[in-house]
mmCIF file of C-alpha atoms in Angstrom:
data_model
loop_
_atom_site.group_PDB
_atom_site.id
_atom_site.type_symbol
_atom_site.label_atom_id
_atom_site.label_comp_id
_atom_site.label_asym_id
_atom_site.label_seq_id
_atom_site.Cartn_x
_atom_site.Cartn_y
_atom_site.Cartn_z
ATOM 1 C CA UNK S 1 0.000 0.000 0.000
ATOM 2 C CA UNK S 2 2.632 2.527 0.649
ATOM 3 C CA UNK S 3 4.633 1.468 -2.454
ATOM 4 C CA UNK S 4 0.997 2.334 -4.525
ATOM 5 C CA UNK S 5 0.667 5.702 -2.398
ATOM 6 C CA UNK S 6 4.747 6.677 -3.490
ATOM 7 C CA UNK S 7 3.833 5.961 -6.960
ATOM 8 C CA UNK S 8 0.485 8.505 -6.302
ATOM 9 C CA UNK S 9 3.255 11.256 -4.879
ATOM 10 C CA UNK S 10 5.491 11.144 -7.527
ATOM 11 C CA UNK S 11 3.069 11.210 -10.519
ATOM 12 C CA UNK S 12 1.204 14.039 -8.849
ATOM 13 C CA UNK S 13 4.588 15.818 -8.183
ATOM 14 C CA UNK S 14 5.794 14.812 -12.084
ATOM 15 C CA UNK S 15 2.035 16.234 -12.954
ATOM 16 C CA UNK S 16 2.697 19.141 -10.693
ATOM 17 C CA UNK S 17 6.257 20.094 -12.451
ATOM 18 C CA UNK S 18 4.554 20.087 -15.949
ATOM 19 C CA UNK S 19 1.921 22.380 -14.868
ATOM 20 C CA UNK S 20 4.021 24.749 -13.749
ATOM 21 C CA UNK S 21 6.588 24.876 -16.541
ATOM 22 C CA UNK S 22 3.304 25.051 -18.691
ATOM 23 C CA UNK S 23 2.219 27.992 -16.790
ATOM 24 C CA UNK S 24 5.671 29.925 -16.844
ATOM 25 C CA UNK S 25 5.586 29.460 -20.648
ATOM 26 C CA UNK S 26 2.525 30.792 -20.988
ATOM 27 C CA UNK S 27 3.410 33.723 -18.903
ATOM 28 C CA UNK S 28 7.056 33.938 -21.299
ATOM 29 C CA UNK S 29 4.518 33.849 -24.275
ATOM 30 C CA UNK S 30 2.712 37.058 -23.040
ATOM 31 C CA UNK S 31 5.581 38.752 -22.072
ATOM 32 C CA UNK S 32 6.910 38.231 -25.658
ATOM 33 C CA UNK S 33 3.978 39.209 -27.145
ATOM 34 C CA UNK S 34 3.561 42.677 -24.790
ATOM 35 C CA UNK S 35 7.318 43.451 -25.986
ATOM 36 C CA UNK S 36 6.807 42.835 -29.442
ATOM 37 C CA UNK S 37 3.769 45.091 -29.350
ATOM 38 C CA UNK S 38 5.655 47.431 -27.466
ATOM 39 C CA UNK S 39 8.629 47.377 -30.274
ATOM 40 C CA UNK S 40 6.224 47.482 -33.410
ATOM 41 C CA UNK S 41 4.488 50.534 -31.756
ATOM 42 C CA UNK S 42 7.389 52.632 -30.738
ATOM 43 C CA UNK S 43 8.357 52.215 -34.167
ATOM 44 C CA UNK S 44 5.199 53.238 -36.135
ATOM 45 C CA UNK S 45 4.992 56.264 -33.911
ATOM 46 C CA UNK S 46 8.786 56.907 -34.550
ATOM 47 C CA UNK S 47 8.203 56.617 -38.112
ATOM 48 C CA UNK S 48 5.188 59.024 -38.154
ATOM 49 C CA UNK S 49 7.160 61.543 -36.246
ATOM 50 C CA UNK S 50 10.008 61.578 -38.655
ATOM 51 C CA UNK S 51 7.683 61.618 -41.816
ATOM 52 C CA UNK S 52 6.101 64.968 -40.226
ATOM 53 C CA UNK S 53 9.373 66.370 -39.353
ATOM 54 C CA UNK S 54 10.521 65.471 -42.970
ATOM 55 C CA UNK S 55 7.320 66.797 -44.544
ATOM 56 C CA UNK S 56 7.846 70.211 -42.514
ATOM 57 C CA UNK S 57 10.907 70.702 -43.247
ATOM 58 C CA UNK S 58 10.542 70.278 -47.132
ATOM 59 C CA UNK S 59 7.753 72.401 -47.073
ATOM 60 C CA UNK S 60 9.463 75.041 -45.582
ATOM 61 C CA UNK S 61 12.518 74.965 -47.815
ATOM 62 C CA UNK S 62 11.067 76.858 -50.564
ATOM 63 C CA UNK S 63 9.769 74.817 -53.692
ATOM 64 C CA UNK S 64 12.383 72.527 -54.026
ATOM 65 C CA UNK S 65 14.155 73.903 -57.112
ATOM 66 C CA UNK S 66 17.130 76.730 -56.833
ATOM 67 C CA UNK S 67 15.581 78.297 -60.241
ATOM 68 C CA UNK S 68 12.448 78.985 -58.697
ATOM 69 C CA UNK S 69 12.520 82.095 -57.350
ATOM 70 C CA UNK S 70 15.371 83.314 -59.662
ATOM 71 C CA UNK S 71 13.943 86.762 -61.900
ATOM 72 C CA UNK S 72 10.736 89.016 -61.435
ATOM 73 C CA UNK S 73 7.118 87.270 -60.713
ATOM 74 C CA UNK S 74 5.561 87.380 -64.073
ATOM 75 C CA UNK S 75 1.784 86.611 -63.420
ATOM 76 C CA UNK S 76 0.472 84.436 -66.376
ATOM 77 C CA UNK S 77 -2.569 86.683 -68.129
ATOM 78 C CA UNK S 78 -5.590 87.052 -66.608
ATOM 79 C CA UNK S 79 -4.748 86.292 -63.627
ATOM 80 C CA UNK S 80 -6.979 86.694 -60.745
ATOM 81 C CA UNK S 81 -7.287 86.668 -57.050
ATOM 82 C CA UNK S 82 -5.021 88.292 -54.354
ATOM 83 C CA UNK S 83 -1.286 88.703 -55.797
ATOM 84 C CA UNK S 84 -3.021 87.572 -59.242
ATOM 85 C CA UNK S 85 -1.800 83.847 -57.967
ATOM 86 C CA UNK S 86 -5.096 82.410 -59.704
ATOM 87 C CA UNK S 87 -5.759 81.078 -62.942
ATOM 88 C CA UNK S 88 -9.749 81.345 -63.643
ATOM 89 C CA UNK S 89 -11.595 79.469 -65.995
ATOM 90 C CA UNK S 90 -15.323 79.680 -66.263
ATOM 91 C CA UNK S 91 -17.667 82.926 -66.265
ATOM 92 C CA UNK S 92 -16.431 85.661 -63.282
ATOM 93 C CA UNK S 93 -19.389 86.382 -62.448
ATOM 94 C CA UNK S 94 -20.932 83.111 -61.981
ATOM 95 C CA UNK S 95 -22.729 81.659 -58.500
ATOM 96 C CA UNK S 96 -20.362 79.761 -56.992
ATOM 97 C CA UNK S 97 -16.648 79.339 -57.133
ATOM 98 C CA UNK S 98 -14.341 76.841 -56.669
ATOM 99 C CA UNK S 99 -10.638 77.148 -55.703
ATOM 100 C CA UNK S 100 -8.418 74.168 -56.104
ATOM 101 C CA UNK S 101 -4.768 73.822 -55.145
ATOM 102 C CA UNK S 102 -2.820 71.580 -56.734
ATOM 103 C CA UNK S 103 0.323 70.090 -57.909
ATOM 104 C CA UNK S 104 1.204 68.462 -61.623
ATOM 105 C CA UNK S 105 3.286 65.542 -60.110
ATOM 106 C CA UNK S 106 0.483 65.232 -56.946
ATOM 107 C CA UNK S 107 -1.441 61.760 -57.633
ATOM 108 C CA UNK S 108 -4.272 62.286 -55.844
ATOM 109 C CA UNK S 109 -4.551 65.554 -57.672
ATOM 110 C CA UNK S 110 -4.672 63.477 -60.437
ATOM 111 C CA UNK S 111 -7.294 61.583 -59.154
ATOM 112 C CA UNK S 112 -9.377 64.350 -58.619
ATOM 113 C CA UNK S 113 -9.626 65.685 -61.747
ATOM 114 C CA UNK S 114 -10.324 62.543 -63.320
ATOM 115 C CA UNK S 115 -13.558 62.181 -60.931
ATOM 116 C CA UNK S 116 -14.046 65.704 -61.223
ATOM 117 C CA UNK S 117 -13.307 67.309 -64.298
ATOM 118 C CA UNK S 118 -16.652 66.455 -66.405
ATOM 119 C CA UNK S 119 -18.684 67.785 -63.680
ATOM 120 C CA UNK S 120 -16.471 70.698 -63.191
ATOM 121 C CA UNK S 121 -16.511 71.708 -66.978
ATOM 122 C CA UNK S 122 -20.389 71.002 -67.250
ATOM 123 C CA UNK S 123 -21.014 73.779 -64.420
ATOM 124 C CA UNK S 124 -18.471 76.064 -65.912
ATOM 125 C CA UNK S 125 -20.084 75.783 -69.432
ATOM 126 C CA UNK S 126 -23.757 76.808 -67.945
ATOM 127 C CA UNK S 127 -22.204 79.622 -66.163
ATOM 128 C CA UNK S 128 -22.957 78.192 -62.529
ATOM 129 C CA UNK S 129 -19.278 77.526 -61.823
ATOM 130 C CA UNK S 130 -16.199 79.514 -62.220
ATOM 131 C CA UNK S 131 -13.385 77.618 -60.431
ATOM 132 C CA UNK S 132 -9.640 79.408 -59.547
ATOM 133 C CA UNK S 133 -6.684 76.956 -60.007
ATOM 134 C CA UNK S 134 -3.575 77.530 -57.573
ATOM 135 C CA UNK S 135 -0.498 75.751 -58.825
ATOM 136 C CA UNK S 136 1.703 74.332 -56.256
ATOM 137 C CA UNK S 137 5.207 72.609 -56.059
ATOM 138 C CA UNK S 138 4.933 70.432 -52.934
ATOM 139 C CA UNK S 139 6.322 67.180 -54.705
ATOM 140 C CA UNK S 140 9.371 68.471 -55.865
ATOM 141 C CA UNK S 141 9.677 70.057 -52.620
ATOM 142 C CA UNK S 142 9.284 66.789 -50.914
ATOM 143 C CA UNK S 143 11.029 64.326 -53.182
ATOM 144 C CA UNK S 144 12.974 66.336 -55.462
ATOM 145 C CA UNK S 145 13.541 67.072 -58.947
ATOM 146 C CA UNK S 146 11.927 70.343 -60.668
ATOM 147 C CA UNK S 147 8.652 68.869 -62.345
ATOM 148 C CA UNK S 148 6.500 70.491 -60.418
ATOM 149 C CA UNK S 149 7.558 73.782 -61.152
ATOM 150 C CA UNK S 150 8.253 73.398 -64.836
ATOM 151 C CA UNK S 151 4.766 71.363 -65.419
ATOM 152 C CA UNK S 152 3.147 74.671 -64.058
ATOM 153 C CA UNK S 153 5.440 77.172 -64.951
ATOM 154 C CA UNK S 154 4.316 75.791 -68.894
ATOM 155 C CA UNK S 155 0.561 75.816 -67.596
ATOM 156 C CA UNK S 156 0.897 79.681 -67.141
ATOM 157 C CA UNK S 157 2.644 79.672 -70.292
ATOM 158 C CA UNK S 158 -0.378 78.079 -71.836
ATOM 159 C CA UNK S 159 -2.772 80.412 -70.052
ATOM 160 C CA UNK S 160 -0.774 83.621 -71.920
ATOM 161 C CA UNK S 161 -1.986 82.058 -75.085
ATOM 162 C CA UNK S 162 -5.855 81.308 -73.824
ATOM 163 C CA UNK S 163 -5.256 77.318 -73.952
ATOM 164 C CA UNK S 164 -4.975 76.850 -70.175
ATOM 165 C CA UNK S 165 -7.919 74.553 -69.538
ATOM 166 C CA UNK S 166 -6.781 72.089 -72.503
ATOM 167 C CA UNK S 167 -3.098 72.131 -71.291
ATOM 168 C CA UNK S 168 -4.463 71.325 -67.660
ATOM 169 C CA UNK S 169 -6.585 68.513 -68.458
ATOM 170 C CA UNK S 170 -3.836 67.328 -70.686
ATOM 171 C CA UNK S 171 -0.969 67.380 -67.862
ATOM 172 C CA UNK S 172 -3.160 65.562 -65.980
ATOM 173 C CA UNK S 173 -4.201 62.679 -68.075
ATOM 174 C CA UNK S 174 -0.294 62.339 -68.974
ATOM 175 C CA UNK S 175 1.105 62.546 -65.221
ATOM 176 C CA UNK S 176 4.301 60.634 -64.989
ATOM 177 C CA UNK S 177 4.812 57.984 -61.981
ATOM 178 C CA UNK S 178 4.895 60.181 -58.913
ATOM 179 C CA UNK S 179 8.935 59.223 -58.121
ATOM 180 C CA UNK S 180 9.607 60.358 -62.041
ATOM 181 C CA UNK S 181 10.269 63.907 -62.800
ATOM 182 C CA UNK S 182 9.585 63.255 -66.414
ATOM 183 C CA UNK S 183 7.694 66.859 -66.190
ATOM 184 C CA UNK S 184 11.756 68.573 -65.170
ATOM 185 C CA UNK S 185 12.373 67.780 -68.669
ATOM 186 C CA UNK S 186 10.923 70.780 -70.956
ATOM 187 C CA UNK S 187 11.206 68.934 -74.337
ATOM 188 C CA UNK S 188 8.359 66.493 -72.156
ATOM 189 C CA UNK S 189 5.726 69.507 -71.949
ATOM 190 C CA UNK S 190 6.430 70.584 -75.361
ATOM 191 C CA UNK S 191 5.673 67.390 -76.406
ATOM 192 C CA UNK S 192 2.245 67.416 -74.640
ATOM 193 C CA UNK S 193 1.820 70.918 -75.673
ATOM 194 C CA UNK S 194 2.231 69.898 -79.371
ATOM 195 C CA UNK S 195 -1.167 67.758 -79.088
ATOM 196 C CA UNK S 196 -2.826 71.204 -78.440
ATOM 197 C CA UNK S 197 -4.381 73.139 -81.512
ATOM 198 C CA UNK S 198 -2.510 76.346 -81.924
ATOM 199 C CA UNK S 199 -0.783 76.042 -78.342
ATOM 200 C CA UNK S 200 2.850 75.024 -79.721
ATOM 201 C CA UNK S 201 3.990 78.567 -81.125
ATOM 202 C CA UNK S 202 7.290 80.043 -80.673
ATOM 203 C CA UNK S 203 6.225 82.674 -77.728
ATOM 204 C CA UNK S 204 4.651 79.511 -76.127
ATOM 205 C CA UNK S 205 8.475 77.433 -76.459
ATOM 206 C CA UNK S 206 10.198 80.756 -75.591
ATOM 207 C CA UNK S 207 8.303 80.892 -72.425
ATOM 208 C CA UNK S 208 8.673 77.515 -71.219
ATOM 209 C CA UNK S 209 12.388 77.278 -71.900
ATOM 210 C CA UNK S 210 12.938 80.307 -70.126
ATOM 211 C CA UNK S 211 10.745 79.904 -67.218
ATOM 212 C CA UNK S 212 9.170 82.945 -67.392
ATOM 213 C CA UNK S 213 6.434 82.504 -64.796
ATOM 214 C CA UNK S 214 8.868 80.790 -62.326
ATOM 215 C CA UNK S 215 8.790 83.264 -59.560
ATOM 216 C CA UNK S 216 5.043 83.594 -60.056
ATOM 217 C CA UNK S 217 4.690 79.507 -59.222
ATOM 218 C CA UNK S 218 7.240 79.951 -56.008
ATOM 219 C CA UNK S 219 4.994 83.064 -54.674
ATOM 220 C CA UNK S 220 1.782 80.616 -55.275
ATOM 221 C CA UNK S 221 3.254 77.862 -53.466
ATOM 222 C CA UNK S 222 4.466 80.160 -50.435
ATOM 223 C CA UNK S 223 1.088 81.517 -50.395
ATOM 224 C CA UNK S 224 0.108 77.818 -50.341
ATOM 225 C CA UNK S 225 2.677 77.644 -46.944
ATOM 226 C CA UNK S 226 0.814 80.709 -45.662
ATOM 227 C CA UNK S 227 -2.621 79.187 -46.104
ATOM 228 C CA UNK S 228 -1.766 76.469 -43.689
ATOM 229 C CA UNK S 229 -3.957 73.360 -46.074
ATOM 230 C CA UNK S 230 -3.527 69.981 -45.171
ATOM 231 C CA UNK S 231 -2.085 68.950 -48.978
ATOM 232 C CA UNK S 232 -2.777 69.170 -51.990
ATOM 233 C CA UNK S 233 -5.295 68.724 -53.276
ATOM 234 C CA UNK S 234 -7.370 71.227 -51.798
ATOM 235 C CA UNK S 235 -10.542 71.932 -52.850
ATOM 236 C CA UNK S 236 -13.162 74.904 -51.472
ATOM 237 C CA UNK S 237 -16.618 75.727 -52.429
ATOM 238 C CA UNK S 238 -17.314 78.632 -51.752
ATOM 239 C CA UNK S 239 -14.439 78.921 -49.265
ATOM 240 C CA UNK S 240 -15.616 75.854 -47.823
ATOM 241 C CA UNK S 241 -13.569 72.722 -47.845
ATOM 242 C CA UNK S 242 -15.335 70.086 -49.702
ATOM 243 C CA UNK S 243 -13.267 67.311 -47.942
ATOM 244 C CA UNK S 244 -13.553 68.549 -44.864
ATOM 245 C CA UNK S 245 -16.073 65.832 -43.801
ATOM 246 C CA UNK S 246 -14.184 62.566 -44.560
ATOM 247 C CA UNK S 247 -17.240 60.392 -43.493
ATOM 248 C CA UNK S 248 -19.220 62.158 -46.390
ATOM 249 C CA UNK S 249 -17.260 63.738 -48.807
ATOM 250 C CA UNK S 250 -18.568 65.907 -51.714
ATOM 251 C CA UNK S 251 -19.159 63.840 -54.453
ATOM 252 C CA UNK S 252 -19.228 65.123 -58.183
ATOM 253 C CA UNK S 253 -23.081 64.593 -57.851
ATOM 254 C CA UNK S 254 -23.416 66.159 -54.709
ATOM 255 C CA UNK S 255 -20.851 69.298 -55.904
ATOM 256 C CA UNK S 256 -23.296 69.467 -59.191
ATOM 257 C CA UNK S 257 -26.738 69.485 -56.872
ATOM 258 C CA UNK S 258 -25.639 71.956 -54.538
ATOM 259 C CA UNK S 259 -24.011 74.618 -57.522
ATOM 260 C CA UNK S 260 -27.503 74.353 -59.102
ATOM 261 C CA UNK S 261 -29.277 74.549 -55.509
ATOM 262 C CA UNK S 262 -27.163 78.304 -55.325
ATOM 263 C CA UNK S 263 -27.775 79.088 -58.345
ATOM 264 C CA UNK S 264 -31.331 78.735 -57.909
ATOM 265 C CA UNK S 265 -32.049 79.113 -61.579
ATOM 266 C CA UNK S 266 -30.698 82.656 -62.037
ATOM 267 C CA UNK S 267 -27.742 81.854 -63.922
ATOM 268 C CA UNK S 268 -27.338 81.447 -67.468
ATOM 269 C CA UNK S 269 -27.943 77.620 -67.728
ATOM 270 C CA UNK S 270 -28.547 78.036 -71.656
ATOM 271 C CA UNK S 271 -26.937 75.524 -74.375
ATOM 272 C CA UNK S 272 -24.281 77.919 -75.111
ATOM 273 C CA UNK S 273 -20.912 77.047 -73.549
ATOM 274 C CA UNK S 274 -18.875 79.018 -71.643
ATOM 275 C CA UNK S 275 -15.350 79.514 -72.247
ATOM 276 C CA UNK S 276 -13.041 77.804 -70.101
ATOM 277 C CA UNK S 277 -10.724 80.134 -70.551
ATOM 278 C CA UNK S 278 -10.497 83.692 -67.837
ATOM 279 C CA UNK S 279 -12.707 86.429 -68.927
ATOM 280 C CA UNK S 280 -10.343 89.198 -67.552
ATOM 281 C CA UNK S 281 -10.404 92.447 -69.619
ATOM 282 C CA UNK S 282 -7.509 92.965 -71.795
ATOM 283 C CA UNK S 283 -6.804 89.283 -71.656
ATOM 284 C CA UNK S 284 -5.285 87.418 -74.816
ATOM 285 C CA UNK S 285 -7.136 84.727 -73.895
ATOM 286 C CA UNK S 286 -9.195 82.842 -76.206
ATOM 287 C CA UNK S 287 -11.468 80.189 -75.762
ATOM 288 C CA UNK S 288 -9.945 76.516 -74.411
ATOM 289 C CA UNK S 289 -8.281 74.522 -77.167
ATOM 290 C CA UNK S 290 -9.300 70.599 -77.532
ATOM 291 C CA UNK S 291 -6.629 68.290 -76.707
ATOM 292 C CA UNK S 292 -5.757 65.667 -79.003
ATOM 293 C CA UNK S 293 -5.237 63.182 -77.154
ATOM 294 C CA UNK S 294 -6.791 60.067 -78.361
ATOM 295 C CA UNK S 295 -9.109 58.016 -75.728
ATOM 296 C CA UNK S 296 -6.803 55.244 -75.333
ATOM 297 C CA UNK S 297 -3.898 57.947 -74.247
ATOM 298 C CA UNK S 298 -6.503 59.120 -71.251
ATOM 299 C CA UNK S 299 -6.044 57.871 -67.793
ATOM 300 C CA UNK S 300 -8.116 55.500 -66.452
ATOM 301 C CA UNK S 301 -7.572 56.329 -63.057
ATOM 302 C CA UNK S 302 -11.120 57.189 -62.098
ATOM 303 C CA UNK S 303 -10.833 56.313 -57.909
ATOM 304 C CA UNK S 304 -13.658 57.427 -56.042
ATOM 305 C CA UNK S 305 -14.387 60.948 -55.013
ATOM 306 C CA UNK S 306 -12.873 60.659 -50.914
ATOM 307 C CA UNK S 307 -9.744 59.232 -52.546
ATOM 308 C CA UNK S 308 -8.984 62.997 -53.731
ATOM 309 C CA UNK S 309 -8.920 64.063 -50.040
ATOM 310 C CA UNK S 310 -6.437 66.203 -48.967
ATOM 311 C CA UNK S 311 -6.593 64.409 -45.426
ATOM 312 C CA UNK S 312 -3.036 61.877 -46.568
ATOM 313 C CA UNK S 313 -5.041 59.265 -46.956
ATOM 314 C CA UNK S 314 -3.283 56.102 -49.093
ATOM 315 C CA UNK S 315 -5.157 57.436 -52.050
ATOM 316 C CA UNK S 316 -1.535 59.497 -52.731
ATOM 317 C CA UNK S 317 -2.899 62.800 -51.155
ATOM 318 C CA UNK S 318 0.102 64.500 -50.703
ATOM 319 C CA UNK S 319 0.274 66.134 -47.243
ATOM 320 C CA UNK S 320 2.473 68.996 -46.137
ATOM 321 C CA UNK S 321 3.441 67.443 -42.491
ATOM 322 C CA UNK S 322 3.434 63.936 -44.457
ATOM 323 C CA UNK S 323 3.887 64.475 -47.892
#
């Protein structure tokens, strides 16, 4: 009997042991697990704070090209708004207005005019809508190169000759990969430009190659500093930003319904379209030349409208403490 009741002892001691190195792995496990969690966290938060120091920095460094402040600010003609930083398409005097700041390398931008644009040109052409374009350089600012600039120094260049709205749309539709500053190289833009009815002239070359509206692009993108915006893009109706509630963004049917709602029927919502181009007195400008482009050269990035938000979402909104 006692030989059975030392055999009971020492499986209940061998059980015992087992249970308790079972138990002090368990606790191990969970102490791994709090200190991996610990690690992975410190990191992401260390990574987040360098990104906004980075993105800071960059965006207080100027626009990220030593030419771009180099001459006198030439504004583009027509311009409008304080400084004359804006570039107006659509009637002056129409309802509502829309301000946009954006960048030719920025790929939400991009994104935003392709869900956009239609909608954008359909108000402007009833005379509901006339929308101010601020050009910005915050991508060459953050990653370098001079595409930025050029791409919108040649957009003012296009708006001396009354073909802004085409040259846009076109820039756009033809954006490069965001890490390639295919838009630095000028012969790139003159290319694009030469898809343009009547844009590709020698004035239009001469002004491009020598970067005529340079300092006019670096005193939009300070402004841009000044202004304090999340990113680009930026978008405000009526002063208002339009992504400003991410949980129910303005769509392009929502922007259409409430232009008409201000409008309230007493604009000129006849068949006759408006030209795109600024209706400044004294300006050259003519009306908006048609691209060439042929459909299969047109983006088909059409994301959906709250992927435009200029909140740094992973849509590619480029962010000035992130960017």
């Amino acid at each position: 009997m006692s030989e059975k009741n030392d055999g009971a002892n020492r499986d209940a001691t061998k059980r015992s042991a087992r249970e308790r190195l079972q138990e002090e792995r368990e606790r191990q496990k969970r102490r791994d697990k709090r200190r991996r969690t610990l690690v992975v966290s410190a990191a992401v938060v260390g990574v987040l704070g360098l990104a906004a120091v980075v993105g800071l920095i960059a965006a207080n460094t100027g626009s990220g090209s030593k030419d771009a402040k180099a001459g006198p600010v030439v504004a583009p003609s027509g311009a409008t708004g304080e400084d004359a930083l804006a570039i107006q398409t659509g009637k002056s005097d129409a309802p509502s207005r829309l301000t946009i700041w954006e960048d030719f390398r920025c790929p939400a931008c991009k994104s935003f005019e392709t869900t956009y644009k239609d909608t954008i040109h359909e108000l402007e052409a009833k005379g509901l809508l006339a929308t101010e374009y601020h050009i910005v350089t915050l991508i060459d600012a953050n990653m370098g190169g001079s595409g930025s600039l050029k791409a919108a120094n040649a957009a003012a260049c296009a708006q001396d000759t009354g073909k802004f709205a085409a040259y846009h749309d076109l820039l756009f539709q033809n954006q490069p990969e965001e890490t390639d500053d295919a838009y630095g190289k000028n012969a790139k833009l003159l290319e694009l430009a030469g898809k343009i009815e009547g844009l590709d002239t020698p004035a239009f070359r001469s002004c491009v190659e020598d970067g005529t509206h340079n300092s006019w692009v670096a005193k939009s993108y300070d402004a841009f500093k000044a202004g304090k915006f999340r990113g680009t893009p930026t978008i405000l109706l009526d002063g208002k930003d339009i992504f400003a509630d991410l949980a129910d963004p303005l769509t392009p049917q929502k922007l259409k319904a409430k232009v008409e709602a201000k409008a309230g029927g007493g604009a000129n919502t006849g068949s006759g379209k408006a030209s795109p181009s600024p209706s400044a007195s004294g300006s050259k400008n003519g009306s908006g030349g048609a691209a060439k482009t042929s459909p299969s050269g047109r983006s088909s990035a059409g994301t959906a409208a709250g992927s435009a938000s200029a909140s740094g979402s992973a849509s590619g909104s480029r962010t000035v403490s992130g960017g």
